[in-house]
Tab-separated table of C-alpha atoms in Angstrom:
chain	number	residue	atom	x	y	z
A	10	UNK	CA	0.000	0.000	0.000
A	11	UNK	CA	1.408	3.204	-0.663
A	12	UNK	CA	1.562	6.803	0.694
A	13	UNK	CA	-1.333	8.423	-1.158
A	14	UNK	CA	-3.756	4.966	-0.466
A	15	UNK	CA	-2.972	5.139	3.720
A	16	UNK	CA	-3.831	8.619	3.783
A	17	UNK	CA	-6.831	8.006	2.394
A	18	UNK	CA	-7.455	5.288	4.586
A	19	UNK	CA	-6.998	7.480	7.712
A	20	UNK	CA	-9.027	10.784	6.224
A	21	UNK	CA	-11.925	8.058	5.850
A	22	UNK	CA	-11.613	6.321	9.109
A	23	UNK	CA	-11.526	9.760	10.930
A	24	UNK	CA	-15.111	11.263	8.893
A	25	UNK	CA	-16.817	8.324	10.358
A	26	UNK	CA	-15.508	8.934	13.704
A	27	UNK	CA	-16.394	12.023	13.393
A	28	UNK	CA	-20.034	10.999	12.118
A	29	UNK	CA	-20.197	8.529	14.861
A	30	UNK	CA	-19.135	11.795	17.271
A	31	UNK	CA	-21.565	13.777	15.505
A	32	UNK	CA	-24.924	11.406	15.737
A	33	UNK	CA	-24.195	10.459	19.581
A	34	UNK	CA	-24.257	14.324	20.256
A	35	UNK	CA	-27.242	14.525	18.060
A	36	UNK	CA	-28.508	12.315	20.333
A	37	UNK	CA	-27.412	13.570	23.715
A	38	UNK	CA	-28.918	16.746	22.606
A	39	UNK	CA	-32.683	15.474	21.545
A	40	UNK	CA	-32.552	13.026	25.609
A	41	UNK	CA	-35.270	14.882	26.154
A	42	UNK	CA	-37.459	13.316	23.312
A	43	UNK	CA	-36.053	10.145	23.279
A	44	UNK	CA	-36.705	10.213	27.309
A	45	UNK	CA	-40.651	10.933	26.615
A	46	UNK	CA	-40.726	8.126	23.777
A	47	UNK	CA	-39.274	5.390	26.301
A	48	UNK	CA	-41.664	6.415	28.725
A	49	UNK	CA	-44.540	6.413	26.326
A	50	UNK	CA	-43.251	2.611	24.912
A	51	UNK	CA	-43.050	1.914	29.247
A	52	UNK	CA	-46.686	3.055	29.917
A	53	UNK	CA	-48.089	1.762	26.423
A	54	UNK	CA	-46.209	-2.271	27.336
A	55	UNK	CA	-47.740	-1.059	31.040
A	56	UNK	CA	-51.213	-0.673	30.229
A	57	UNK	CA	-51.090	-3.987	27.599
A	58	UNK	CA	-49.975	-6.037	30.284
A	59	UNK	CA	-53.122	-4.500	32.346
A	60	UNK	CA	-55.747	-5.047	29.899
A	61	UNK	CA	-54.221	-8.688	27.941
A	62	UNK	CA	-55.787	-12.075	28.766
A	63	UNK	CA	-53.495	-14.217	31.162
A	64	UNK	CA	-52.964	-17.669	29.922
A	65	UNK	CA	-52.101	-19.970	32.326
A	66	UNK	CA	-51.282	-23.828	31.116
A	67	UNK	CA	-51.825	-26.934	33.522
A	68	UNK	CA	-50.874	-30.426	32.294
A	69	UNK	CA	-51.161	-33.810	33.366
A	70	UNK	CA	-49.959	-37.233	31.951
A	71	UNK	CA	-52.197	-40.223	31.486
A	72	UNK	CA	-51.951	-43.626	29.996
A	73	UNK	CA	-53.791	-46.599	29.738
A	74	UNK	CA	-56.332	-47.889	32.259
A	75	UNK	CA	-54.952	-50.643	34.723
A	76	UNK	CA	-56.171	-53.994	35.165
A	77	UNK	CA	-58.680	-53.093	37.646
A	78	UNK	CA	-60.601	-50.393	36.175
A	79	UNK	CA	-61.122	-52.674	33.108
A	80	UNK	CA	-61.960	-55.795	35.346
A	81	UNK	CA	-65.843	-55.597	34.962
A	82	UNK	CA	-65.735	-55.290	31.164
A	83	UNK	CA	-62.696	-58.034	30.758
A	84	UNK	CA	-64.632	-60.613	32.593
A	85	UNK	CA	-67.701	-59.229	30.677
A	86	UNK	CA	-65.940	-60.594	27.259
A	87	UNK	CA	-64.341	-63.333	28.419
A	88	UNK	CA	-67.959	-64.899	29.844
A	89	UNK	CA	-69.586	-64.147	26.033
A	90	UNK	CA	-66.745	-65.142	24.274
A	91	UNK	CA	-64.199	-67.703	26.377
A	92	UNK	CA	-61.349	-67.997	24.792
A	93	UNK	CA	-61.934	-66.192	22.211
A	94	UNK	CA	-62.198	-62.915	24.038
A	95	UNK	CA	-59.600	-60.269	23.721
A	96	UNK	CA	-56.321	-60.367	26.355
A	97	UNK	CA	-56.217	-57.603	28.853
A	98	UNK	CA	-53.674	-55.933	26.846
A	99	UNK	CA	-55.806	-55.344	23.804
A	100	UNK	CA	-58.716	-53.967	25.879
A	101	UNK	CA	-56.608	-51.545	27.860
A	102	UNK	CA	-54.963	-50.472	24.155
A	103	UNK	CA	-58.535	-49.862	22.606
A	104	UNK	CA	-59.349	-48.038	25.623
A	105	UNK	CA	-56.732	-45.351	25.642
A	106	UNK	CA	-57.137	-45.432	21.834
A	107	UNK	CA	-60.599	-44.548	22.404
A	108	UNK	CA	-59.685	-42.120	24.996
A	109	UNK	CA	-57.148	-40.047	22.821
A	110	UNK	CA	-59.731	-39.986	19.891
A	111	UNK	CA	-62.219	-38.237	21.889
A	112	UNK	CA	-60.019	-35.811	23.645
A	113	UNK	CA	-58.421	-34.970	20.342
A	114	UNK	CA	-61.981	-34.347	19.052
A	115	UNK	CA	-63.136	-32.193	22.470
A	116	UNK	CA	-60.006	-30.229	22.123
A	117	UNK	CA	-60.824	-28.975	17.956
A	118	UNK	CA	-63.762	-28.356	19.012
A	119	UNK	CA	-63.043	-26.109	22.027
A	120	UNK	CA	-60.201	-24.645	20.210
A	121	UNK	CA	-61.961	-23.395	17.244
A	122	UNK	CA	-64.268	-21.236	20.143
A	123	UNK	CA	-63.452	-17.440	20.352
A	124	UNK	CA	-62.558	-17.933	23.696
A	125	UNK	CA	-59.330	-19.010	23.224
A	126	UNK	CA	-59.212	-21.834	25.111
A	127	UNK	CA	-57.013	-24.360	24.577
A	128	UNK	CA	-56.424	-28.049	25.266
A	129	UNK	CA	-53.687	-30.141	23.445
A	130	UNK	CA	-52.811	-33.527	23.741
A	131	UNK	CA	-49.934	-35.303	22.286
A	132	UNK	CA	-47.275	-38.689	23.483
A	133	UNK	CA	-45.635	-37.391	26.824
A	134	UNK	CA	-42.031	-39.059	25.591
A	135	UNK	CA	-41.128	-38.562	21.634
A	136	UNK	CA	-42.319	-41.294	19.296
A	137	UNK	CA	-43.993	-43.180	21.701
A	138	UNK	CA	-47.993	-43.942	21.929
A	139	UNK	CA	-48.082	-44.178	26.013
A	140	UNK	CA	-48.167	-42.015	27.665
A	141	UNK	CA	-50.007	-39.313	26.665
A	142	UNK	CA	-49.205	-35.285	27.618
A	143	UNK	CA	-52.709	-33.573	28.136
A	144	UNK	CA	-52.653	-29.580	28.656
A	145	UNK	CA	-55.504	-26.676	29.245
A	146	UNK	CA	-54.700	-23.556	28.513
A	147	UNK	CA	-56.788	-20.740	30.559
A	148	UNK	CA	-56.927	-17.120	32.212
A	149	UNK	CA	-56.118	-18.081	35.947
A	150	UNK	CA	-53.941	-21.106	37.551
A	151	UNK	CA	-56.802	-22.756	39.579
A	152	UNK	CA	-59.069	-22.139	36.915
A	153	UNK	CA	-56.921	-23.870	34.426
A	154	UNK	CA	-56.163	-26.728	36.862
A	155	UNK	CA	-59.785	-27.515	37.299
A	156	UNK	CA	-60.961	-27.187	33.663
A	157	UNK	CA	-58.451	-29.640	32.939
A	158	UNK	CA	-59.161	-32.184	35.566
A	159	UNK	CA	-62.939	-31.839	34.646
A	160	UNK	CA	-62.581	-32.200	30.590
A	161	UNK	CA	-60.775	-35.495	31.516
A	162	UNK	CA	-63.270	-36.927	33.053
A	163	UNK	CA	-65.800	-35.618	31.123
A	164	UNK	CA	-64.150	-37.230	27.965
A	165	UNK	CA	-63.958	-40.664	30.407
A	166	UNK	CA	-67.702	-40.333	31.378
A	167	UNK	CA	-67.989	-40.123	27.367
A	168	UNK	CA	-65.927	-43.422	26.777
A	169	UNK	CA	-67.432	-45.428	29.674
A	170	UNK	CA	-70.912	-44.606	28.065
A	171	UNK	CA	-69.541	-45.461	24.844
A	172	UNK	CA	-68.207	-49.061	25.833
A	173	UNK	CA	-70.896	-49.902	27.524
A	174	UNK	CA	-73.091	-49.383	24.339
A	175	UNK	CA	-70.936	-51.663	22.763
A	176	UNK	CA	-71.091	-53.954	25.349
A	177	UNK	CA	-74.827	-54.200	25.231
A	178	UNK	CA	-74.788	-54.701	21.388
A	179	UNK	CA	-72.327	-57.104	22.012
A	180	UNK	CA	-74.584	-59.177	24.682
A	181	UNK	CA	-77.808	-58.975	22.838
A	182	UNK	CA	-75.848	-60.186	19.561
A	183	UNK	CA	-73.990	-62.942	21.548
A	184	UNK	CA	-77.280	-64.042	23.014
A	185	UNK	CA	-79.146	-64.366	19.888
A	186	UNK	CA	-76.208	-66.241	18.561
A	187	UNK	CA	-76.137	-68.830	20.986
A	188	UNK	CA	-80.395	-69.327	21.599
A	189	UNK	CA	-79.864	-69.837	17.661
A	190	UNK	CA	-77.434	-72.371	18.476
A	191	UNK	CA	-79.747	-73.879	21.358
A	192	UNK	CA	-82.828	-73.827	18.987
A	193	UNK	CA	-80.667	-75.619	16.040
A	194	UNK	CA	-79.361	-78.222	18.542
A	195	UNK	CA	-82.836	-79.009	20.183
A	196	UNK	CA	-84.019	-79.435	16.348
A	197	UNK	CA	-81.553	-81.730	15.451
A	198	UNK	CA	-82.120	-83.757	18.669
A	199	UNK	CA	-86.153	-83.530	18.145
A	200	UNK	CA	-85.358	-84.915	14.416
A	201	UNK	CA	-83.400	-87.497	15.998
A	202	UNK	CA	-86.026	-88.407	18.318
A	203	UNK	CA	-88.437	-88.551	15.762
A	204	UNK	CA	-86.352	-90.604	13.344
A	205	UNK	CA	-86.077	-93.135	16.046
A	206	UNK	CA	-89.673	-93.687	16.992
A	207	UNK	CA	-90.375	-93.631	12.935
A	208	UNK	CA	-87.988	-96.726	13.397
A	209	UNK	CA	-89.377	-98.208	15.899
A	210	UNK	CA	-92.893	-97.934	14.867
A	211	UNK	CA	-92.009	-99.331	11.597
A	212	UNK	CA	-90.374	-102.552	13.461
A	213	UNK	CA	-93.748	-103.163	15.317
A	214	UNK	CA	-95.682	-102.601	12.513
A	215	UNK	CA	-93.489	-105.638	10.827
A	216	UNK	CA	-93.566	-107.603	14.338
A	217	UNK	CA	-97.336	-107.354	13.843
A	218	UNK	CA	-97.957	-108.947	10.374
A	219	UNK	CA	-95.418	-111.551	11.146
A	220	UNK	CA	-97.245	-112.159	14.577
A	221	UNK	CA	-94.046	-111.955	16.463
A	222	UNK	CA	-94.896	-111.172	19.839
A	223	UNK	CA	-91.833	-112.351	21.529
A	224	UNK	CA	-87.891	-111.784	21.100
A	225	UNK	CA	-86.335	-113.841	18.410
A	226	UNK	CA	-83.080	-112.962	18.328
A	227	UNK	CA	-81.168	-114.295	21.395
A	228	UNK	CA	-78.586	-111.275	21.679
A	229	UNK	CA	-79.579	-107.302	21.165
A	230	UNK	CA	-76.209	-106.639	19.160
A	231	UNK	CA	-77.357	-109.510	16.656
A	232	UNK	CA	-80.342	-106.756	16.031
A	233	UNK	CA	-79.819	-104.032	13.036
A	234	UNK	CA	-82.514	-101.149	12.355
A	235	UNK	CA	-83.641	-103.703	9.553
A	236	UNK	CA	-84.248	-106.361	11.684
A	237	UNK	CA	-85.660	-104.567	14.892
A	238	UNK	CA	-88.883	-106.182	14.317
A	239	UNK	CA	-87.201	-109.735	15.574
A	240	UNK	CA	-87.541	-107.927	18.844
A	241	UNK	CA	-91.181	-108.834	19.007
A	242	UNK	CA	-94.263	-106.884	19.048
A	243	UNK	CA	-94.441	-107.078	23.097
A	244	UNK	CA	-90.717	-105.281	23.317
A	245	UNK	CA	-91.350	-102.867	21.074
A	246	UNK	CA	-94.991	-101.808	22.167
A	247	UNK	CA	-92.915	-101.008	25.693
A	248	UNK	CA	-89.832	-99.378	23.834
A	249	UNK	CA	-92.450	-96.683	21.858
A	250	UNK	CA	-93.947	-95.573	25.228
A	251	UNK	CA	-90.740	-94.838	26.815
A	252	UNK	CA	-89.396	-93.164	23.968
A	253	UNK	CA	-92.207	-91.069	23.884
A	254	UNK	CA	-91.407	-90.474	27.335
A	255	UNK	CA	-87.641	-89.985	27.386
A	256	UNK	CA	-86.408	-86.396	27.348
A	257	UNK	CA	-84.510	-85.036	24.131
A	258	UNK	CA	-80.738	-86.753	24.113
A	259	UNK	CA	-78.989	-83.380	24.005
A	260	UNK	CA	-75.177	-83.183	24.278
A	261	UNK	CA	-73.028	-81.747	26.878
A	262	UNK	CA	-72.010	-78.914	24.329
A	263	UNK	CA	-75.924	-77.806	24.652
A	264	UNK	CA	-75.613	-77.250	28.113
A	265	UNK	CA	-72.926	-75.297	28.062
A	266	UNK	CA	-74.321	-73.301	25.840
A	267	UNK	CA	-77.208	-72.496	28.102
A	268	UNK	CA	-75.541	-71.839	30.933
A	269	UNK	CA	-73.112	-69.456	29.270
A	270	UNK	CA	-76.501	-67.568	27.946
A	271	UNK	CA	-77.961	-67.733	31.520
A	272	UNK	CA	-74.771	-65.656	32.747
A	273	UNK	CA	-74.599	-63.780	29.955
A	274	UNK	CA	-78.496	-62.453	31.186
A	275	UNK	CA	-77.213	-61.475	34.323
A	276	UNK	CA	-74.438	-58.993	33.269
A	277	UNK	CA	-75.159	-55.776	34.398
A	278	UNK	CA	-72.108	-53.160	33.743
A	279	UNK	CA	-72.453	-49.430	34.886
A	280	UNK	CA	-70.307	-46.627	33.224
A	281	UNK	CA	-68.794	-46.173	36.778
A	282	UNK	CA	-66.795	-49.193	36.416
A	283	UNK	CA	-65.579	-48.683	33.009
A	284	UNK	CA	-62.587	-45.916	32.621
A	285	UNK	CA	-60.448	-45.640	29.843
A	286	UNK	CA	-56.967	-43.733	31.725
A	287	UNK	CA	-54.708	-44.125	34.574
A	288	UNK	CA	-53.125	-40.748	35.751
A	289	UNK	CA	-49.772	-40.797	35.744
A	290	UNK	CA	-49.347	-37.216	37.075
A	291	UNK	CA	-52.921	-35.638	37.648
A	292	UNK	CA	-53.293	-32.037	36.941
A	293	UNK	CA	-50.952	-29.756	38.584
A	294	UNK	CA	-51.281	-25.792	39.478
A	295	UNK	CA	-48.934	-24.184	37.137
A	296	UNK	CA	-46.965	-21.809	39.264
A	297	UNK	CA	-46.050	-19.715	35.706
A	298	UNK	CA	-47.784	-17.688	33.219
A	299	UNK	CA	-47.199	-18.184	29.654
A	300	UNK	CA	-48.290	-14.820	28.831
A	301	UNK	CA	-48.060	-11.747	28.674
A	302	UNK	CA	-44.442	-11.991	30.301
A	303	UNK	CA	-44.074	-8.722	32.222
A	304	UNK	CA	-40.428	-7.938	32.090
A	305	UNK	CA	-40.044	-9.334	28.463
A	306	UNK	CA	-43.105	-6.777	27.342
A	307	UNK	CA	-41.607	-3.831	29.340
A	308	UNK	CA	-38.451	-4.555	27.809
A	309	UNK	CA	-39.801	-4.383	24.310
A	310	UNK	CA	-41.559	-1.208	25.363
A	311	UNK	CA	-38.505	0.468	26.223
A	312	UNK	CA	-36.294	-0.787	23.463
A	313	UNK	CA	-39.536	0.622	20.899
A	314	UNK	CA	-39.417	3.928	22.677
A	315	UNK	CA	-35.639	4.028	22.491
A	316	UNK	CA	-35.507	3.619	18.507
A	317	UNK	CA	-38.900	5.652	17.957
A	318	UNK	CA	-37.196	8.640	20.236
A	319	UNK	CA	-33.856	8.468	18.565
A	320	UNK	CA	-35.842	8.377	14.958
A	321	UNK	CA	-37.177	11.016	15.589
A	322	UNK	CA	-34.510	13.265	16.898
A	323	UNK	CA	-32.222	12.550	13.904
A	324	UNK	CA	-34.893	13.033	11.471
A	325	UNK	CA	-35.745	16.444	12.772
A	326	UNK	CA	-31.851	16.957	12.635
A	327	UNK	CA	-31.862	15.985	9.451
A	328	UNK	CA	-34.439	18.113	7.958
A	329	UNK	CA	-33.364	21.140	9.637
A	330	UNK	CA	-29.849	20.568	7.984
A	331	UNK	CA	-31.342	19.834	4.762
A	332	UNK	CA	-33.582	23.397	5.311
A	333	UNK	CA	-30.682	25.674	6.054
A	334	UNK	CA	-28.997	24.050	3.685
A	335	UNK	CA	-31.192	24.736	0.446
């Protein structure tokens, strides 16, 4: 670099010292105005935080129901269904499940009000299902507390009404199901019954034209349906009245079947005993606003009134030079 290019250097670095000189006593001079602006942004971040809408968030974390509050509806399924019933684990899953669907719907619909209420709900740990973060968002720390604890359970109180519904259209289907299976079992054994005594009847009819009145076979296992008649008219005048007699030969199956319908009458499931969550923290009294943050908003307030004030001061500056100057 030579001579001439470091002289310039220094005649440029000392004009914007001297600028920088010039706008801080520009500055110092206009305090006054810059003073009244930062006291104006104080007073106008002063009366927002006055007249603004606290929000106050309390959350709680849930996840699903334990074995107990599921007990009456689990032994519910497992009487209709036996083995066939769902595990434990899959009714305390569809629970929750149901329980997160419902809150999620509560909370777009409360959140679309003009109130600005707010309730969220998403997984308390990331990408996992269980368990679930619930929040309410409202003007006063008890208030918000309360709201939240009472939207939970009025989204349980939903469920529970919900599942037992279901379980009543579950026991009236299962008990049509298995009086249709009772009614086609005492058909088949009626048929049976009646095929029998056809068979019979037939064999005494024979027995009669041949005028066989007494066995002729010496063993019953040397007797077929075809040759029942040997049995003589006598024996099988005696086995028509007691097969008229003898109750329907109905399996063991059948009575299973009833008795699983007779307990499936006597179910009787209220919504009290049916929840769909287990708290895992219950609601708790937030102990901080979310808004409007006092220092943060008179902070802003000041740092407005600081840039309005000194805006203004160098643009009056600026226009006075510029009018003495034309």
């Amino acid at each position: 670099m030579n001579q001439s290019s470091t002289r310039y250097v220094n005649r440029t670095k000392k004009r914007q010292q001297v600028n920088l000189i010039d706008l801080l006593v520009q500055l110092w001079h206009g305090k006054k105005t810059i003073a009244i602006w930062v006291i104006i942004g104080i007073v106008l971040s002063v009366g927002y935080i006055s007249i603004a809408k606290e929000k106050w968030t309390s959350t709680s974390i849930i996840t699903a129901p334990d074995a107990g509050q599921i007990n009456a509806y689990s032994n519910a399924m497992n009487i209709m269904y036996g083995p066939a019933a769902p595990g434990l684990a899959n009714i305390q899953q569809d629970f929750i499940q149901r329980f997160n669907a419902a809150f999620s719907a509560l909370a777009e619909t409360v959140n679309d009000r003009e109130d600005k209420k707010i309730i969220d709900i998403v997984p308390a740990v990331k990408d996992q299902g269980l368990p679930i973060k619930v929040s309410y968002v409202d003007q006063g720390p008890a208030l918000a507390q309360r709201m939240l604890a009472e939207t939970i359970q009025q989204v349980d109180d939903e469920v529970a009404k919900e599942l037992r519904a279901d379980l009543q259209m579950n026991i009236k289907a299962r008990s049509a199901e298995l009086q249709q299976t009772l009614t086609r079992q005492e058909t088949i054994a009626k048929e049976q019954k009646d095929q029998r005594m056809a068979q019979i009847n037939q064999a005494l009819t024979v027995a009669n034209q041949a005028n066989i009145k007494l066995p002729q076979a010496q063993q019953a296992e040397q007797v077929s349906q075809d040759t029942m008649f040997l049995l003589g008219s006598d024996a099988l005048a005696s086995m028509v009245k007691n097969e008229e007699s003898r109750p329907l030969a109905l399996s063991d199956d059948y009575y299973a079947t009833r008795q699983t319908l007779m307990a499936i009458s006597t179910l009787k499931i209220d919504d009290s005993e049916l929840h769909s969550y287990r708290y895992v923290m219950k609601p708790k009294l937030p102990v901080r606003r979310d808004s409007p943050k006092r220092a943060l908003t008179v902070a802003i307030g000041l740092f407005l009134g600081l840039m309005i004030g000194a805006g203004v001061v160098l643009t009056r500056n600026a226009l006075r030079d510029y009018k003495a100057n034309v």
